[in-house]
Amino acid sequence: MDNVWRIVEEYPSHNNFTCRADLESLANVLYPQVRDIGYEVSDESARFNDVKNCLELATAWARLCRDARTQKKMFIVRRTPENSGALLMVQRIEHLRGQVTEMAPLAYLAVVRDDQLFVTRDRVMDQDVTERVLIGLAKQREDCCICMEFIRARQSTVFACGHQIHSDCYEQFVASGHSACPSCRSPVETKLHVVDMNEGSAHERLVAAAKPPAPVVESLPQAQRPVTMSNEMFEKQMETVKGLMQRLNSECEEGSQTADLEAPIEEVAS
């Protein structure tokens, strides 16, 4: 908990950062191409440079994921000598979630919206393929056709035809006198299927979106995935984590001082 850098000892090749693509130039090379589809790209490797313990890692990762969900940006994080401990710990956590292997150290990760890509050093392709993979990730956008914002940013309503828009956009849409799906012009049903797009896996969301309208929608189950909370609530959560980090650091320092005082004195051989 108090030192994420301990994990580097488990990767014999952790000091090797070479791969087939020039990862350092990725953000600059991709910028004009990603901009054409309405996004920006940013190298955020330095965010994890000062991470020492797990609470600091949780804070840095939470802020990165939130920024990806609330901004039209793709974030690229390269494993470097300065952030290797933090990135290998992220790799361990995501390995437990089945998102990446541990056959080799992580080379880089990319986050855009709530999509995440983890690539280990042995699986980095050449420059051209790497660029095309990341551009493809950015293009896999699912936006509300009314407000053109990320569809899974908040609750959505699915029409009988299978298309969906944000529920608040749907209310305004109907209030304006519209009676057909804005995507295919199919008639709007009286009762529609409401989906919390923060719930479940990507496959479960697609299955949910394909379901026919539910006869009655009473309430939605508790979301399994993190919901995009307000800025005020998010900052309160971060302040709580900051307080925990300060307490952890203080306890670690006190424990270290106590251990020094209680260390046994070696006897001098006669």
Short mmCIF file of C-alpha atoms in Angstrom, two decimals:
data_model
loop_
_atom_site.label_atom_id
_atom_site.label_comp_id
_atom_site.label_asym_id
_atom_site.label_seq_id
_atom_site.Cartn_x
_atom_site.Cartn_y
_atom_site.Cartn_z
CA MET A 1 0.00 0.00 0.00
CA ASP A 2 2.73 2.47 0.94
CA ASN A 3 5.09 1.85 -2.01
CA VAL A 4 3.87 0.97 -5.51
CA TRP A 5 7.47 0.69 -6.71
CA ARG A 6 7.90 -2.68 -5.03
CA ILE A 7 6.08 -4.27 -7.95
CA VAL A 8 8.94 -3.56 -10.38
CA GLU A 9 10.90 -6.40 -8.76
CA GLU A 10 8.37 -8.83 -10.25
CA TYR A 11 9.22 -7.77 -13.83
CA PRO A 12 12.79 -8.76 -14.79
CA SER A 13 12.63 -6.56 -17.92
CA HIS A 14 11.12 -3.49 -16.24
CA ASN A 15 14.14 -1.39 -17.21
CA ASN A 16 13.60 -2.07 -20.91
CA PHE A 17 11.37 0.58 -22.51
CA THR A 18 12.17 -0.09 -26.18
CA CYS A 19 9.45 -1.24 -28.57
CA ARG A 20 8.61 -1.25 -32.28
CA ALA A 21 6.80 2.11 -32.28
CA ASP A 22 7.93 5.61 -31.34
CA LEU A 23 5.52 6.06 -28.43
CA GLU A 24 6.96 9.40 -27.37
CA SER A 25 5.81 11.03 -30.62
CA LEU A 26 2.38 9.37 -30.74
CA ALA A 27 0.38 12.28 -29.32
CA ASN A 28 1.87 14.81 -31.74
CA VAL A 29 1.51 12.50 -34.75
CA LEU A 30 -2.10 11.58 -33.94
CA TYR A 31 -3.26 15.08 -33.04
CA PRO A 32 -4.35 16.27 -36.52
CA GLN A 33 -6.00 12.95 -37.37
CA VAL A 34 -7.95 12.71 -34.11
CA ARG A 35 -8.88 16.40 -34.34
CA ASP A 36 -10.66 15.65 -37.64
CA ILE A 37 -13.15 13.46 -35.76
CA GLY A 38 -13.77 16.06 -33.06
CA TYR A 39 -11.27 14.94 -30.42
CA GLU A 40 -7.90 16.02 -29.10
CA VAL A 41 -5.06 13.76 -27.99
CA SER A 42 -2.72 14.37 -25.08
CA ASP A 43 0.28 12.53 -23.62
CA GLU A 44 -0.38 12.34 -19.88
CA SER A 45 2.54 10.13 -18.84
CA ALA A 46 3.80 12.74 -16.38
CA ARG A 47 0.58 12.50 -14.32
CA PHE A 48 1.93 9.37 -12.67
CA ASN A 49 5.52 10.53 -12.08
CA ASP A 50 5.07 11.44 -8.40
CA VAL A 51 2.85 8.51 -7.45
CA LYS A 52 4.33 6.59 -4.52
CA ASN A 53 1.49 4.77 -2.75
CA CYS A 54 -1.79 3.15 -3.72
CA LEU A 55 -3.98 6.05 -2.62
CA GLU A 56 -2.02 8.45 -4.80
CA LEU A 57 -2.36 5.97 -7.64
CA ALA A 58 -6.11 5.72 -7.10
CA THR A 59 -6.40 9.51 -7.19
CA ALA A 60 -4.33 9.89 -10.37
CA TRP A 61 -6.22 7.08 -12.12
CA ALA A 62 -9.62 8.42 -11.05
CA ARG A 63 -8.82 11.90 -12.37
CA LEU A 64 -7.57 10.49 -15.68
CA CYS A 65 -10.68 8.36 -16.19
CA ARG A 66 -12.97 11.24 -15.24
CA ASP A 67 -11.22 13.60 -17.64
CA ALA A 68 -11.61 11.03 -20.41
CA ARG A 69 -15.34 10.70 -19.72
CA THR A 70 -16.01 14.44 -19.52
CA GLN A 71 -13.66 15.82 -22.18
CA LYS A 72 -13.38 15.15 -25.89
CA LYS A 73 -9.81 13.95 -25.53
CA MET A 74 -7.83 10.78 -25.93
CA PHE A 75 -5.23 10.38 -23.19
CA ILE A 76 -2.07 8.36 -23.84
CA VAL A 77 0.10 7.26 -20.91
CA ARG A 78 3.49 5.72 -21.65
CA ARG A 79 5.43 3.69 -19.09
CA THR A 80 8.62 5.62 -18.41
CA PRO A 81 11.47 5.36 -15.85
CA GLU A 82 9.67 8.05 -13.81
CA ASN A 83 6.24 6.34 -13.63
CA SER A 84 7.11 2.66 -14.08
CA GLY A 85 6.02 1.62 -10.58
CA ALA A 86 2.60 3.27 -10.91
CA LEU A 87 1.97 1.93 -14.43
CA LEU A 88 2.96 -1.61 -13.50
CA MET A 89 0.55 -1.43 -10.57
CA VAL A 90 -2.21 -0.29 -12.95
CA GLN A 91 -1.28 -3.25 -15.14
CA ARG A 92 -1.63 -5.61 -12.16
CA ILE A 93 -5.06 -4.23 -11.29
CA GLU A 94 -6.28 -4.43 -14.88
CA HIS A 95 -4.83 -7.93 -15.22
CA LEU A 96 -7.05 -9.02 -12.32
CA ARG A 97 -9.98 -7.55 -14.27
CA GLY A 98 -8.99 -9.52 -17.36
CA GLN A 99 -8.06 -6.44 -19.41
CA VAL A 100 -4.35 -7.12 -19.97
CA THR A 101 -1.77 -9.89 -19.55
CA GLU A 102 1.34 -9.84 -17.36
CA MET A 103 3.57 -11.72 -19.79
CA ALA A 104 5.53 -8.49 -20.32
CA PRO A 105 5.56 -5.01 -18.76
CA LEU A 106 3.02 -2.47 -19.95
CA ALA A 107 4.24 -0.24 -22.78
CA TYR A 108 1.37 2.27 -22.89
CA LEU A 109 -2.33 2.72 -22.27
CA ALA A 110 -4.92 4.88 -23.97
CA VAL A 111 -8.17 6.16 -22.47
CA VAL A 112 -10.96 7.90 -24.38
CA ARG A 113 -14.51 8.27 -23.05
CA ASP A 114 -14.91 5.05 -21.00
CA ASP A 115 -12.90 2.94 -23.46
CA GLN A 116 -9.47 1.78 -22.31
CA LEU A 117 -6.66 0.09 -24.24
CA PHE A 118 -3.68 -1.56 -22.50
CA VAL A 119 -0.71 -2.68 -24.60
CA THR A 120 2.24 -4.62 -23.20
CA ARG A 121 5.73 -4.14 -24.63
CA ASP A 122 5.70 -7.48 -26.48
CA ARG A 123 2.45 -6.58 -28.25
CA VAL A 124 3.30 -3.12 -29.55
CA MET A 125 2.97 -3.14 -33.34
CA ASP A 126 4.94 -0.96 -35.76
CA GLN A 127 4.27 2.77 -35.94
CA ASP A 128 1.67 2.67 -38.72
CA VAL A 129 -0.42 -0.08 -37.12
CA THR A 130 -0.19 1.53 -33.67
CA GLU A 131 -1.48 4.82 -35.05
CA ARG A 132 -4.36 3.11 -36.89
CA VAL A 133 -5.36 1.19 -33.76
CA LEU A 134 -5.56 4.38 -31.69
CA ILE A 135 -7.45 6.29 -34.40
CA GLY A 136 -9.90 3.39 -34.58
CA LEU A 137 -10.37 3.56 -30.82
CA ALA A 138 -11.18 7.28 -31.03
CA LYS A 139 -13.68 6.69 -33.83
CA GLN A 140 -15.66 4.15 -31.79
CA ARG A 141 -17.75 6.96 -30.40
CA GLU A 142 -21.39 6.57 -29.45
CA ASP A 143 -22.97 9.99 -29.21
CA CYS A 144 -26.50 11.18 -28.56
CA CYS A 145 -27.82 12.44 -31.92
CA ILE A 146 -29.59 15.33 -30.17
CA CYS A 147 -26.83 16.92 -28.10
CA MET A 148 -23.88 15.09 -29.75
CA GLU A 149 -22.43 14.27 -26.33
CA PHE A 150 -21.13 10.86 -25.20
CA ILE A 151 -24.19 8.58 -24.90
CA ARG A 152 -22.98 6.72 -21.78
CA ALA A 153 -22.29 9.92 -19.88
CA ARG A 154 -25.80 9.69 -18.43
CA GLN A 155 -29.07 7.72 -18.60
CA SER A 156 -30.46 7.10 -22.07
CA THR A 157 -33.78 6.08 -23.60
CA VAL A 158 -34.00 3.44 -26.35
CA PHE A 159 -36.61 3.78 -29.09
CA ALA A 160 -38.51 0.76 -30.40
CA CYS A 161 -36.24 0.84 -33.47
CA GLY A 162 -33.16 0.36 -31.27
CA HIS A 163 -31.71 3.89 -31.54
CA GLN A 164 -31.12 5.78 -28.32
CA ILE A 165 -30.69 9.30 -27.03
CA HIS A 166 -30.14 10.78 -23.58
CA SER A 167 -33.31 10.62 -21.48
CA ASP A 168 -33.25 14.36 -20.78
CA CYS A 169 -32.80 15.00 -24.52
CA TYR A 170 -35.76 12.68 -25.19
CA GLU A 171 -38.00 14.71 -22.87
CA GLN A 172 -37.09 17.93 -24.68
CA PHE A 173 -37.46 16.15 -28.03
CA VAL A 174 -41.02 15.02 -27.27
CA ALA A 175 -41.93 18.32 -25.62
CA SER A 176 -41.02 20.04 -28.90
CA GLY A 177 -43.74 18.05 -30.66
CA HIS A 178 -41.60 15.43 -32.37
CA SER A 179 -43.12 11.96 -32.71
CA ALA A 180 -40.48 10.01 -34.66
CA CYS A 181 -36.99 8.68 -33.96
CA PRO A 182 -34.48 11.40 -34.93
CA SER A 183 -32.22 8.80 -36.53
CA CYS A 184 -34.57 6.71 -38.69
CA ARG A 185 -37.92 8.54 -38.40
CA SER A 186 -39.70 5.48 -36.94
CA PRO A 187 -42.79 6.35 -34.85
CA VAL A 188 -42.10 6.98 -31.16
CA GLU A 189 -43.73 4.42 -28.87
CA THR A 190 -45.74 5.49 -25.84
CA LYS A 191 -43.50 3.59 -23.44
CA LEU A 192 -39.81 3.14 -24.15
CA HIS A 193 -37.00 1.04 -22.74
CA VAL A 194 -34.77 3.07 -20.40
CA VAL A 195 -31.16 1.93 -20.05
CA ASP A 196 -28.55 3.04 -17.56
CA MET A 197 -25.56 2.92 -19.88
CA ASN A 198 -23.15 2.92 -16.96
CA GLU A 199 -24.31 -0.55 -15.97
CA GLY A 200 -22.58 -3.80 -16.90
CA SER A 201 -20.04 -4.66 -19.56
CA ALA A 202 -19.93 -3.36 -23.12
CA HIS A 203 -21.58 -6.57 -24.28
CA GLU A 204 -24.35 -6.23 -21.70
CA ARG A 205 -24.97 -2.64 -22.79
CA LEU A 206 -25.31 -3.70 -26.43
CA VAL A 207 -27.69 -6.48 -25.47
CA ALA A 208 -29.71 -4.04 -23.35
CA ALA A 209 -29.91 -1.56 -26.21
CA ALA A 210 -31.17 -4.28 -28.55
CA LYS A 211 -34.04 -5.30 -26.29
CA PRO A 212 -37.59 -4.31 -27.27
CA PRO A 213 -39.37 -1.60 -25.27
CA ALA A 214 -40.25 -2.72 -21.78
CA PRO A 215 -43.99 -2.68 -21.00
CA VAL A 216 -43.43 -0.67 -17.84
CA VAL A 217 -40.26 0.89 -16.45
CA GLU A 218 -40.55 1.14 -12.68
CA SER A 219 -36.97 1.84 -11.66
CA LEU A 220 -33.41 1.09 -12.67
CA PRO A 221 -31.05 -1.19 -10.72
CA GLN A 222 -27.97 0.17 -9.02
CA ALA A 223 -25.30 1.02 -11.59
CA GLN A 224 -22.37 -1.38 -11.69
CA ARG A 225 -20.01 1.04 -13.41
CA PRO A 226 -19.01 4.50 -12.13
CA VAL A 227 -21.49 7.24 -13.01
CA THR A 228 -20.21 10.62 -14.17
CA MET A 229 -20.76 12.61 -10.99
CA SER A 230 -20.87 16.37 -10.63
CA ASN A 231 -17.62 18.32 -10.34
CA GLU A 232 -18.48 19.29 -6.77
CA MET A 233 -19.06 15.70 -5.70
CA PHE A 234 -15.93 14.49 -7.49
CA GLU A 235 -13.75 17.10 -5.79
CA LYS A 236 -15.21 16.13 -2.40
CA GLN A 237 -14.28 12.52 -3.10
CA MET A 238 -10.75 13.58 -4.03
CA GLU A 239 -10.44 15.63 -0.83
CA THR A 240 -11.43 12.53 1.15
CA VAL A 241 -8.76 10.49 -0.62
CA LYS A 242 -6.22 13.27 0.00
CA GLY A 243 -7.00 13.15 3.72
CA LEU A 244 -6.51 9.38 3.71
CA MET A 245 -3.17 9.80 1.93
CA GLN A 246 -1.97 12.31 4.52
CA ARG A 247 -3.02 9.97 7.32
CA LEU A 248 -1.30 7.02 5.65
CA ASN A 249 1.93 8.98 5.17
CA SER A 250 1.83 10.12 8.78
CA GLU A 251 1.29 6.56 10.08
CA CYS A 252 4.10 5.25 7.87
CA GLU A 253 6.50 7.89 9.23
CA GLU A 254 5.48 7.15 12.84
CA GLY A 255 5.87 3.42 12.21
CA SER A 256 9.32 3.94 10.77
CA GLN A 257 10.43 6.01 13.76
CA THR A 258 9.04 3.42 16.20
CA ALA A 259 10.82 0.63 14.37
CA ASP A 260 14.10 2.52 14.62
CA LEU A 261 13.65 3.02 18.36
CA GLU A 262 12.70 -0.62 18.97
CA ALA A 263 15.46 -2.12 16.80
CA PRO A 264 17.45 -4.65 18.85
CA ILE A 265 21.03 -3.83 19.66
CA GLU A 266 23.43 -6.43 18.30
CA GLU A 267 25.73 -7.97 20.84
CA VAL A 268 29.42 -7.50 20.35
CA ALA A 269 31.16 -10.83 20.08
CA SER A 270 33.71 -11.33 22.82
#
